mmCIF file of C-alpha atoms in Angstrom:
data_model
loop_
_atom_site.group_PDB
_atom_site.id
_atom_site.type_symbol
_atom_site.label_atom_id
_atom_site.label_comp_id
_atom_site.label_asym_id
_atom_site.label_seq_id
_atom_site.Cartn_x
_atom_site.Cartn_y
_atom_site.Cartn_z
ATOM 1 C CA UNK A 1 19.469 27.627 -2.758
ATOM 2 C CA UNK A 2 16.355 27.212 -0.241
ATOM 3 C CA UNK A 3 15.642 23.953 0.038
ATOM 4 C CA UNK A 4 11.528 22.770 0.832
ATOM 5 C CA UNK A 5 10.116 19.704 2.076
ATOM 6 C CA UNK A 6 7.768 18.955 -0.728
ATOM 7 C CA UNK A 7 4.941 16.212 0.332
ATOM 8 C CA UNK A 8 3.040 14.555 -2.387
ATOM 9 C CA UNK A 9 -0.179 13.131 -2.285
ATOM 10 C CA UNK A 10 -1.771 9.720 -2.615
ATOM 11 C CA UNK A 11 -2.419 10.395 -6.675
ATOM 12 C CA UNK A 12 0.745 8.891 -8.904
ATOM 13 C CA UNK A 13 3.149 10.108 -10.666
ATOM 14 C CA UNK A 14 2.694 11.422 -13.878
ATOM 15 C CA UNK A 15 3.774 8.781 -16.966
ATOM 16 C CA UNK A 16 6.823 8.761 -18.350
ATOM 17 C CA UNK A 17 10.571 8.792 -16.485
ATOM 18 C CA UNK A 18 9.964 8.442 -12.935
ATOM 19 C CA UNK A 19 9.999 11.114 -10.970
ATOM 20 C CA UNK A 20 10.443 9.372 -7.509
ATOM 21 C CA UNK A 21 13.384 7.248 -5.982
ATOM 22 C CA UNK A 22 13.125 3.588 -5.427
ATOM 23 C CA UNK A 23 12.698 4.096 -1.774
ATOM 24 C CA UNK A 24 10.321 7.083 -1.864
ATOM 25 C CA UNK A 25 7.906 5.311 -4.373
ATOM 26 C CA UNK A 26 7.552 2.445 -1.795
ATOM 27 C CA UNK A 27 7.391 5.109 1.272
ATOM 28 C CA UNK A 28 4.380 6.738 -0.897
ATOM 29 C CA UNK A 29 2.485 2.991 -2.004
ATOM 30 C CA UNK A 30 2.783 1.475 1.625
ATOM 31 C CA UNK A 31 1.993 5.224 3.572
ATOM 32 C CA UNK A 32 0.391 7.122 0.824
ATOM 33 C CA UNK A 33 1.822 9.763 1.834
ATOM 34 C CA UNK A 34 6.115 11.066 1.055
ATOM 35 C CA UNK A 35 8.166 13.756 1.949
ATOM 36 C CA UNK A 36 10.873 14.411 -0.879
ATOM 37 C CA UNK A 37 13.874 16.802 -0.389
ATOM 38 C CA UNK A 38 13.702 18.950 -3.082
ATOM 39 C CA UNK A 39 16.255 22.233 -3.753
ATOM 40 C CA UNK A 40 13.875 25.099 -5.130
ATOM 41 C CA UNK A 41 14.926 28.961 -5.854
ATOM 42 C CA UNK A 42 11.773 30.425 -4.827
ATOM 43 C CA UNK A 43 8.720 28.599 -2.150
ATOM 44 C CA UNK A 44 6.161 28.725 -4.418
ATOM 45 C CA UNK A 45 8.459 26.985 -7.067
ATOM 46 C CA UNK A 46 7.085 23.350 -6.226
ATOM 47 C CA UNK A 47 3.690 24.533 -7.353
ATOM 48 C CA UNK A 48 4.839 25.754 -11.243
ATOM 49 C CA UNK A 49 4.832 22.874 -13.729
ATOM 50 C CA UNK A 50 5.050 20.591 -10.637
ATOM 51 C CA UNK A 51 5.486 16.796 -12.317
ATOM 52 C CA UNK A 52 4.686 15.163 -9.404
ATOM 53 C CA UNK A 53 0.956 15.845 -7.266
ATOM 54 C CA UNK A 54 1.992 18.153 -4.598
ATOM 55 C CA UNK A 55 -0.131 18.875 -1.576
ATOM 56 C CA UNK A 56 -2.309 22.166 -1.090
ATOM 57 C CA UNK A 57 -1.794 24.228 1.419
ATOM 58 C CA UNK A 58 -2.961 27.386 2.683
ATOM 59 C CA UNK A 59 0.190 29.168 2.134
ATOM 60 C CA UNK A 60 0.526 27.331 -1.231
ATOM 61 C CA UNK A 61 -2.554 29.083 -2.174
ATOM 62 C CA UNK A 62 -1.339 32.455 -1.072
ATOM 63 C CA UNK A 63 2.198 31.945 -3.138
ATOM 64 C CA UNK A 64 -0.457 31.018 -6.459
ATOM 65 C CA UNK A 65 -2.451 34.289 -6.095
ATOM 66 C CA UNK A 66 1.216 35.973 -5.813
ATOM 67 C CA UNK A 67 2.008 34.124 -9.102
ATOM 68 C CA UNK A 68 -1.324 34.601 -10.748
ATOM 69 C CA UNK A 69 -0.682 38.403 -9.711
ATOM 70 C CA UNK A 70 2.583 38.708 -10.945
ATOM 71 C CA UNK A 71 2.204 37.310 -14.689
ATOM 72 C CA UNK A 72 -1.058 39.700 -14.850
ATOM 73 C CA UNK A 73 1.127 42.520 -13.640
ATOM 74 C CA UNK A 74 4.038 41.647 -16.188
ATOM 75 C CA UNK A 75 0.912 41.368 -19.333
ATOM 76 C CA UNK A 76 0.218 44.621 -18.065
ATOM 77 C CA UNK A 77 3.139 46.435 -17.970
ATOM 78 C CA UNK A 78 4.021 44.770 -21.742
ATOM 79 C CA UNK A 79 0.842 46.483 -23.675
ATOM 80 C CA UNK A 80 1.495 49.725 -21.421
ATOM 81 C CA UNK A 81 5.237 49.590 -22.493
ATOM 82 C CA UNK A 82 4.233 49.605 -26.382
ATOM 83 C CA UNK A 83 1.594 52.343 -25.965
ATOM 84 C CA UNK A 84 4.407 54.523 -23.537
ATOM 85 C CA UNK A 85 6.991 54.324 -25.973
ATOM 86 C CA UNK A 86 4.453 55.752 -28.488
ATOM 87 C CA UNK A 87 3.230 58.130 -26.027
ATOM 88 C CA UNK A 88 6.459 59.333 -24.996
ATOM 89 C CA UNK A 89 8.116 60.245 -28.536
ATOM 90 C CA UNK A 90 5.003 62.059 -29.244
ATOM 91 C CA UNK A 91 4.696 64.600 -26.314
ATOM 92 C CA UNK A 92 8.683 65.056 -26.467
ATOM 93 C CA UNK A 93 7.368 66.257 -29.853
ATOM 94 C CA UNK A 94 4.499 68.852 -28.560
ATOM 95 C CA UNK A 95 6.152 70.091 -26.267
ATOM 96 C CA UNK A 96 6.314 74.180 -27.112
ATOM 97 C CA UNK A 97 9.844 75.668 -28.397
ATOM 98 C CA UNK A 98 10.025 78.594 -26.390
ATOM 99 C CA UNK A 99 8.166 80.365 -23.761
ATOM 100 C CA UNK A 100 6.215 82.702 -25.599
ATOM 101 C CA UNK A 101 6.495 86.043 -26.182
ATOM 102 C CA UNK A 102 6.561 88.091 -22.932
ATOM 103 C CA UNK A 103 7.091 85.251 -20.259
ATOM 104 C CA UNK A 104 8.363 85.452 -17.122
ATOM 105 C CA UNK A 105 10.637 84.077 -15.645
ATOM 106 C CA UNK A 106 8.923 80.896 -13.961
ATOM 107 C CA UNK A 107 7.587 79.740 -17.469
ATOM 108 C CA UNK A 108 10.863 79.921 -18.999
ATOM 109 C CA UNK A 109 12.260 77.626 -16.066
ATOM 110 C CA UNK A 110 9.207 75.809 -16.324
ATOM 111 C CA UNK A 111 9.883 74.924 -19.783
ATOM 112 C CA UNK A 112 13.515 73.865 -18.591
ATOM 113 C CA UNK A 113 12.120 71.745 -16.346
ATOM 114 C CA UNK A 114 9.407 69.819 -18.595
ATOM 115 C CA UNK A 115 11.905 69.275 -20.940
ATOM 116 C CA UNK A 116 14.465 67.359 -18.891
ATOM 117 C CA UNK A 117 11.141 65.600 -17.174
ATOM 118 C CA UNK A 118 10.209 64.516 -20.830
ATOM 119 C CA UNK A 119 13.635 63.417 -22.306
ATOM 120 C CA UNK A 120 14.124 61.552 -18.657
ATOM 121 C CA UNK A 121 11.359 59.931 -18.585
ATOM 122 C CA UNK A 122 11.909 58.822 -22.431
ATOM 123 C CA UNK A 123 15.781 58.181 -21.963
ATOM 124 C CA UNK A 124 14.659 55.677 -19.247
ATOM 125 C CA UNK A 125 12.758 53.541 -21.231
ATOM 126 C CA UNK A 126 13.804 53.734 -24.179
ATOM 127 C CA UNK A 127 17.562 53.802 -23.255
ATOM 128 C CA UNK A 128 18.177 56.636 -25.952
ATOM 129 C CA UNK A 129 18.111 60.372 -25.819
ATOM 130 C CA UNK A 130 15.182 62.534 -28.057
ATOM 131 C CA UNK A 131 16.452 64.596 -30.519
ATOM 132 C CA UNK A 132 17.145 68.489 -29.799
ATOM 133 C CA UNK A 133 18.665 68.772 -26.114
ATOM 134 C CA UNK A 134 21.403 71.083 -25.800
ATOM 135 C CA UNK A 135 24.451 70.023 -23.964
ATOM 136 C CA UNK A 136 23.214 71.156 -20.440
ATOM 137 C CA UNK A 137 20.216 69.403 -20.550
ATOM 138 C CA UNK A 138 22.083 66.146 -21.593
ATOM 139 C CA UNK A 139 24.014 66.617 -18.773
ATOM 140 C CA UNK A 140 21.092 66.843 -16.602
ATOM 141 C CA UNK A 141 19.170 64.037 -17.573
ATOM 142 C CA UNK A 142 22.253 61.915 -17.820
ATOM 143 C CA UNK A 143 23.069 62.480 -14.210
ATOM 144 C CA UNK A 144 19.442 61.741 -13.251
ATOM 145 C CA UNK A 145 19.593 58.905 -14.992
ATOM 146 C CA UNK A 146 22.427 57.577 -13.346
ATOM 147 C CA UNK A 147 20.795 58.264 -10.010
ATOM 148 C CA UNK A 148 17.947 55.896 -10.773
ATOM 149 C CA UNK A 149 19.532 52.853 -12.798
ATOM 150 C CA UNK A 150 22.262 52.835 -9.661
ATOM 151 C CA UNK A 151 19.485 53.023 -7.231
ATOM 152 C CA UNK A 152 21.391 55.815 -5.431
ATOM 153 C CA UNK A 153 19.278 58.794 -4.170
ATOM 154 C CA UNK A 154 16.402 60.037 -1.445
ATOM 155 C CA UNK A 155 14.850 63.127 -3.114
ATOM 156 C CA UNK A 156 13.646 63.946 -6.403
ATOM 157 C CA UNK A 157 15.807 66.340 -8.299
ATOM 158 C CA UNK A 158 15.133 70.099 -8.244
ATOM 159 C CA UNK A 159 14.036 70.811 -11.787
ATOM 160 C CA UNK A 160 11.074 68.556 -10.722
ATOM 161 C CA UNK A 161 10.539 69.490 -7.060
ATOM 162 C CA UNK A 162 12.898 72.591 -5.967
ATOM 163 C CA UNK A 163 12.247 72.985 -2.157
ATOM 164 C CA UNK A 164 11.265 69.111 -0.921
ATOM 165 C CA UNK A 165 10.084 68.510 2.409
ATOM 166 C CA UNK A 166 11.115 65.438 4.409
ATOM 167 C CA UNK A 167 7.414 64.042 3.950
ATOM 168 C CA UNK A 168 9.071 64.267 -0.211
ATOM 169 C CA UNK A 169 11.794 61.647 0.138
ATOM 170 C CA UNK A 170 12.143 59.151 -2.636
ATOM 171 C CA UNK A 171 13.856 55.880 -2.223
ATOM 172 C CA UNK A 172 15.609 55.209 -5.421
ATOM 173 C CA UNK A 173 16.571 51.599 -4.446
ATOM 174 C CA UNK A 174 12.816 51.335 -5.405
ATOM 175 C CA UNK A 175 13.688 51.667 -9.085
ATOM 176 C CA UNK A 176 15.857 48.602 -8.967
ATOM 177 C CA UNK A 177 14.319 46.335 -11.375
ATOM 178 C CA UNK A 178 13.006 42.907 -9.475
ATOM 179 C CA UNK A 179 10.212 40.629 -9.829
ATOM 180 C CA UNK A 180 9.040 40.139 -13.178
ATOM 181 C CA UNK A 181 10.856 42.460 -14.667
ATOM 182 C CA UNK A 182 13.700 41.290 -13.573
ATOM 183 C CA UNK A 183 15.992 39.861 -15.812
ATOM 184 C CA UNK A 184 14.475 41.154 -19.311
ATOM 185 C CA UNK A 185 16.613 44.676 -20.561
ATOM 186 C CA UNK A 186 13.019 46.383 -21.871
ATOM 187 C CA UNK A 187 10.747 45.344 -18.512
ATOM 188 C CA UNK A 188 13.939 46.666 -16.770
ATOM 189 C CA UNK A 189 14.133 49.980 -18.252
ATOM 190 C CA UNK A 190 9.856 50.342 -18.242
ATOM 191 C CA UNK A 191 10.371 49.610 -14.846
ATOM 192 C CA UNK A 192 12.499 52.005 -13.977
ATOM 193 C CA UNK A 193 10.401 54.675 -16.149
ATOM 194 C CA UNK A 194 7.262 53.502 -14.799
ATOM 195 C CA UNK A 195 8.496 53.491 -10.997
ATOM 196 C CA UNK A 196 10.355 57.046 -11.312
ATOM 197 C CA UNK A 197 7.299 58.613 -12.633
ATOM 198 C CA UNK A 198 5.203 57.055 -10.014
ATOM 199 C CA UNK A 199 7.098 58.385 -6.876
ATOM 200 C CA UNK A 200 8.091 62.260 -8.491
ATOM 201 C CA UNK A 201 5.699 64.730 -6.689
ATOM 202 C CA UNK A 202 4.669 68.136 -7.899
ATOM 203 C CA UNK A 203 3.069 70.540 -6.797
ATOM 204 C CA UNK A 204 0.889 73.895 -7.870
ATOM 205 C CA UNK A 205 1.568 75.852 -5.158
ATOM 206 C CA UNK A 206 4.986 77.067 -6.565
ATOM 207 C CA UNK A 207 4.970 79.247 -9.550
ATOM 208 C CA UNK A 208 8.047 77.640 -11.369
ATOM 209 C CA UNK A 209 6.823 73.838 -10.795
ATOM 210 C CA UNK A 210 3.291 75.111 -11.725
ATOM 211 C CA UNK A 211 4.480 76.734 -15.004
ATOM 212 C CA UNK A 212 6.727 73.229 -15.512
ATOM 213 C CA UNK A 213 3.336 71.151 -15.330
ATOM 214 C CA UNK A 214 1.335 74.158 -17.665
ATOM 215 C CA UNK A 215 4.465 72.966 -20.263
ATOM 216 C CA UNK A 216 3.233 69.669 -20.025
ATOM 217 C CA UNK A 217 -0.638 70.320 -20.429
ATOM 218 C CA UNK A 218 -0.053 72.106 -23.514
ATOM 219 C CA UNK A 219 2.171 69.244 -24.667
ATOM 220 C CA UNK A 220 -0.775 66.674 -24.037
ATOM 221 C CA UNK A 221 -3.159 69.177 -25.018
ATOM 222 C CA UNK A 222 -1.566 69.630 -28.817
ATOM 223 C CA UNK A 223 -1.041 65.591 -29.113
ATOM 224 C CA UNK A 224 -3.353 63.684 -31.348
ATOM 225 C CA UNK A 225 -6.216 62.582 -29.165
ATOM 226 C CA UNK A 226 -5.579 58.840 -29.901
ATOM 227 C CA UNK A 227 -2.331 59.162 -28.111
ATOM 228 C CA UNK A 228 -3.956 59.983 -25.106
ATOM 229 C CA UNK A 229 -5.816 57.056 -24.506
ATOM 230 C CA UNK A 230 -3.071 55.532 -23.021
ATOM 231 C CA UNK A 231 -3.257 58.279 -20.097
ATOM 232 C CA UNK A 232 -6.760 58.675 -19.640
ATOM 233 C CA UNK A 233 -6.722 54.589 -19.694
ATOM 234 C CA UNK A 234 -4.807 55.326 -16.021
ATOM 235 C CA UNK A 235 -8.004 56.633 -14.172
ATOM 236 C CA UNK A 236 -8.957 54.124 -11.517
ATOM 237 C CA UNK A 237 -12.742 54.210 -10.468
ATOM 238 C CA UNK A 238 -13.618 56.113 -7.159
ATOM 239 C CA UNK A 239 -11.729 58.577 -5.617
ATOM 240 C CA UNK A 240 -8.624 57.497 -5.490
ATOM 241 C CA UNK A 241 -5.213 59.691 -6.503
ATOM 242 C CA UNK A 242 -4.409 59.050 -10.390
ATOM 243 C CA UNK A 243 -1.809 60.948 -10.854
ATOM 244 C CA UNK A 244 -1.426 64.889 -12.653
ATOM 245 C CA UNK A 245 -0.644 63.078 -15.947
ATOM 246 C CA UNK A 246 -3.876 61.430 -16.437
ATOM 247 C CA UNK A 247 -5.774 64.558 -14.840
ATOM 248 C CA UNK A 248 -4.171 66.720 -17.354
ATOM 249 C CA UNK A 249 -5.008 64.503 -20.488
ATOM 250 C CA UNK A 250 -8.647 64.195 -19.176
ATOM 251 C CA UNK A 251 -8.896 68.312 -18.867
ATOM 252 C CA UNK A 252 -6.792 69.097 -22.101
ATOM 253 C CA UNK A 253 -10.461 69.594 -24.125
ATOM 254 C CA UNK A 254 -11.475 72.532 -21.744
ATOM 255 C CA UNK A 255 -8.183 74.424 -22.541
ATOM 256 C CA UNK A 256 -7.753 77.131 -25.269
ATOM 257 C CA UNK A 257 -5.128 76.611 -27.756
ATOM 258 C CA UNK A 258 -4.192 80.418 -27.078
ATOM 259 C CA UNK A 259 -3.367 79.838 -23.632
ATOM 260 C CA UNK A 260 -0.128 80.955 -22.424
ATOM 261 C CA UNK A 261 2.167 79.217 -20.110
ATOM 262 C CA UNK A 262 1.629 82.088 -17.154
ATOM 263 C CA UNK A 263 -2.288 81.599 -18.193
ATOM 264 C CA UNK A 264 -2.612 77.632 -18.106
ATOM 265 C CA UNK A 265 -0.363 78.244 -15.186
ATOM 266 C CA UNK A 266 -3.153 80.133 -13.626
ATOM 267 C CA UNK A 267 -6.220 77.857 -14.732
ATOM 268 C CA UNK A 268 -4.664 74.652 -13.545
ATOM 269 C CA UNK A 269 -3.228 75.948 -10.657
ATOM 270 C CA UNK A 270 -7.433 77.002 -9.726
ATOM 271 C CA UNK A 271 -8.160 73.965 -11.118
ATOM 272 C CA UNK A 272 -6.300 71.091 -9.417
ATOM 273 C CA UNK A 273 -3.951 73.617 -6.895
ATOM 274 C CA UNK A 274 -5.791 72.492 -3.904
ATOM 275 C CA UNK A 275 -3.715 69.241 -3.715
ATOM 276 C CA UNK A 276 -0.705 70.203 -2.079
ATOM 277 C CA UNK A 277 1.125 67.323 -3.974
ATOM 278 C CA UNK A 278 0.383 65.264 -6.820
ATOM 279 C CA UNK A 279 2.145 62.680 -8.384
ATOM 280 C CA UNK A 280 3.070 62.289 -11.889
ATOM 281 C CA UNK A 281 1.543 58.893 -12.465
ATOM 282 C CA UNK A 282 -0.741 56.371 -10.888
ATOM 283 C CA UNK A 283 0.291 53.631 -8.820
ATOM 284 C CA UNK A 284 -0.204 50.297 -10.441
ATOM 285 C CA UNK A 285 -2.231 49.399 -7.437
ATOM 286 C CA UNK A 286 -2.994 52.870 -5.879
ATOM 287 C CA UNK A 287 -5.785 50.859 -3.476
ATOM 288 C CA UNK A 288 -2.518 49.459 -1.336
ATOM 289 C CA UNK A 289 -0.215 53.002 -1.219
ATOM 290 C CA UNK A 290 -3.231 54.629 -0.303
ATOM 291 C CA UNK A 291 -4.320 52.167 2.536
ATOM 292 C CA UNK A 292 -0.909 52.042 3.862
ATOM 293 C CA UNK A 293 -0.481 55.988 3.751
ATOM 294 C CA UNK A 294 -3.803 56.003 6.040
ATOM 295 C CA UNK A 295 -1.832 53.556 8.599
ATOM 296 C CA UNK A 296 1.300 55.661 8.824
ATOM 297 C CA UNK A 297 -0.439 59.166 9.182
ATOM 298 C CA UNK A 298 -2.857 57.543 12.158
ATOM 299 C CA UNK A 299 0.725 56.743 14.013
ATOM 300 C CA UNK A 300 3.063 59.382 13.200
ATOM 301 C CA UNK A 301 4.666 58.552 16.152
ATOM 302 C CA UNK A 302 6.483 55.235 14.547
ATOM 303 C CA UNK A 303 7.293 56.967 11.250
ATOM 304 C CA UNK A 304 10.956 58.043 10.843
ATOM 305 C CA UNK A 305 11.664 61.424 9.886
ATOM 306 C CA UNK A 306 13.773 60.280 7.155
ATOM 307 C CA UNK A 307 12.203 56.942 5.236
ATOM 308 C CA UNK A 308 15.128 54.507 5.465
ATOM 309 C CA UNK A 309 16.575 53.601 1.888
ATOM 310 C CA UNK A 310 15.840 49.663 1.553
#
């Protein structure tokens, strides 16, 4: 357990059972001043329902925004959580039964491949599996699964991204639960769901992955529209990258109903294919991955070729 020297200021102690030794109280009356060893699990711990007066410091101020930041964070995540699980169930739901008549070949894989996204994505956080998956797709989801509660993996599996480039590698010791979340089986699990969506990238430029993210648009497209809110409530203002998720719920009105997965293929892929790769979802801070991504590409000469697994 760290241990900090916590120094307490002129002000006394609170009423009630005293907080301070003997020797310490005197130290503080004749000085005004008293350094107590204290054992605390965390540096900023002195400052959180502190029963004595501690005294401010810069860093002190720092660790407060970081706790301010981290309860606002864990609110967050709680409504999202509700609204996801909501969310979730329903687009396993519109998701389309077959292909169509006439298909080819990359929108039946496509298909495939938005299925296992879907019941992934939902057996993450809500620890179950949807209804309807044959026994190959159980399979697949279960070992994907696996990959991300265990924290064991550096690249996204190929029903989502099929040819990944090193610039694609995923650190699934990311997905470990920690910080708020930490601790709590439900903020566990929507962290894992929420931080697995986040790092997947897709992209329009091949036919099958295109025809696995035209599955999804007609699955948001057919939802009821008050579902969606929770997606188009995503969008950050400016410019910044919000993820293929949101951008399809905010497009599904300009879509016809008759559209076919090779069509909607087509359409989104003129319509969003000059990204070479999106991600699913939004960062919860995209300002900071975005700032840092600027950094690294300025000095390619320090990156790695292969992101280390933390």
């Amino acid at each position: 357990m760290k241990r900090l020297l916590l120094v307490l200021g002129l002000a006394s102690p609170v009423a009630g059972e005293p907080k301070l030794s003997l020797d310490a109280q005197t130290k503080l009356d004749t000085n005004g001043l008293v350094i107590v060893d204290k054992p605390l699990s965390q540096a900023f711990s002195a400052y959180i329902d502190a029963q004595e007066p501690v005294f401010v410091t810069s860093d002190s101020l720092l660790m407060a925004y970081h706790r301010v930041f981290e309860e606002l964070v864990a609110e967050l995540e709680i409504g999202q959580l509700i609204q996801f699980r909501i969310l979730w169930s329903e687009l396993w739901k519109s998701l389309p039964a077959t292909a169509g008549d006439g298909a080819d070949d990359a929108a039946k894989e496509g298909l495939r491949r938005a299925r296992l996204l879907v019941a992934t994505a939902q057996r993450l956080l809500d620890g179950e599996m949807p209804q309807g998956l044959n026994e190959a797709e159980v399979a697949a989801v279960t070992q994907e699964v696996r990959r991300v509660e265990g924290g064991g993996g550096i690249a996204a599996p190929p029903w989502i991204l099929a040819n990944p480039s090193t610039n694609d590698a995923v650190s699934y010791a990311a997905f470990l639960p920690d910080g708020p979340s930490k601790g709590d089986e439900i903020l566990e699990r929507h962290h894992r769901f929420r931080k697995w969506l986040q790092e997947m990238q897709v992209t329009f430029q091949d036919e099958t992955t295109a025809s696995m993210l035209a599955v999804l648009g007609i699955g948001i497209g057919t939802m009821d529209s008050d579902h969606l809110e929770v997606l188009e409530g995503l969008g950050i203002a400016g410019d910044l990258e919000s993820g293929i998720l949101y951008r399809l719920a905010k497009d599904y009105g300009s879509r016809s109903a008759r559209d076919s997965i090779p069509q909607l293929r087509e359409k989104l892929g003129k319509r969003f294919g000059d990204t070479p790769r999106w991600r699913l979802l939004a960062t919860l801070v995209p300002e900071g991955s975005t700032i840092t991504q600027r950094i690294l590409d300025a000095r390619p000469d320090q990156i790695p070729a292969i992101p280390l697994a933390i």
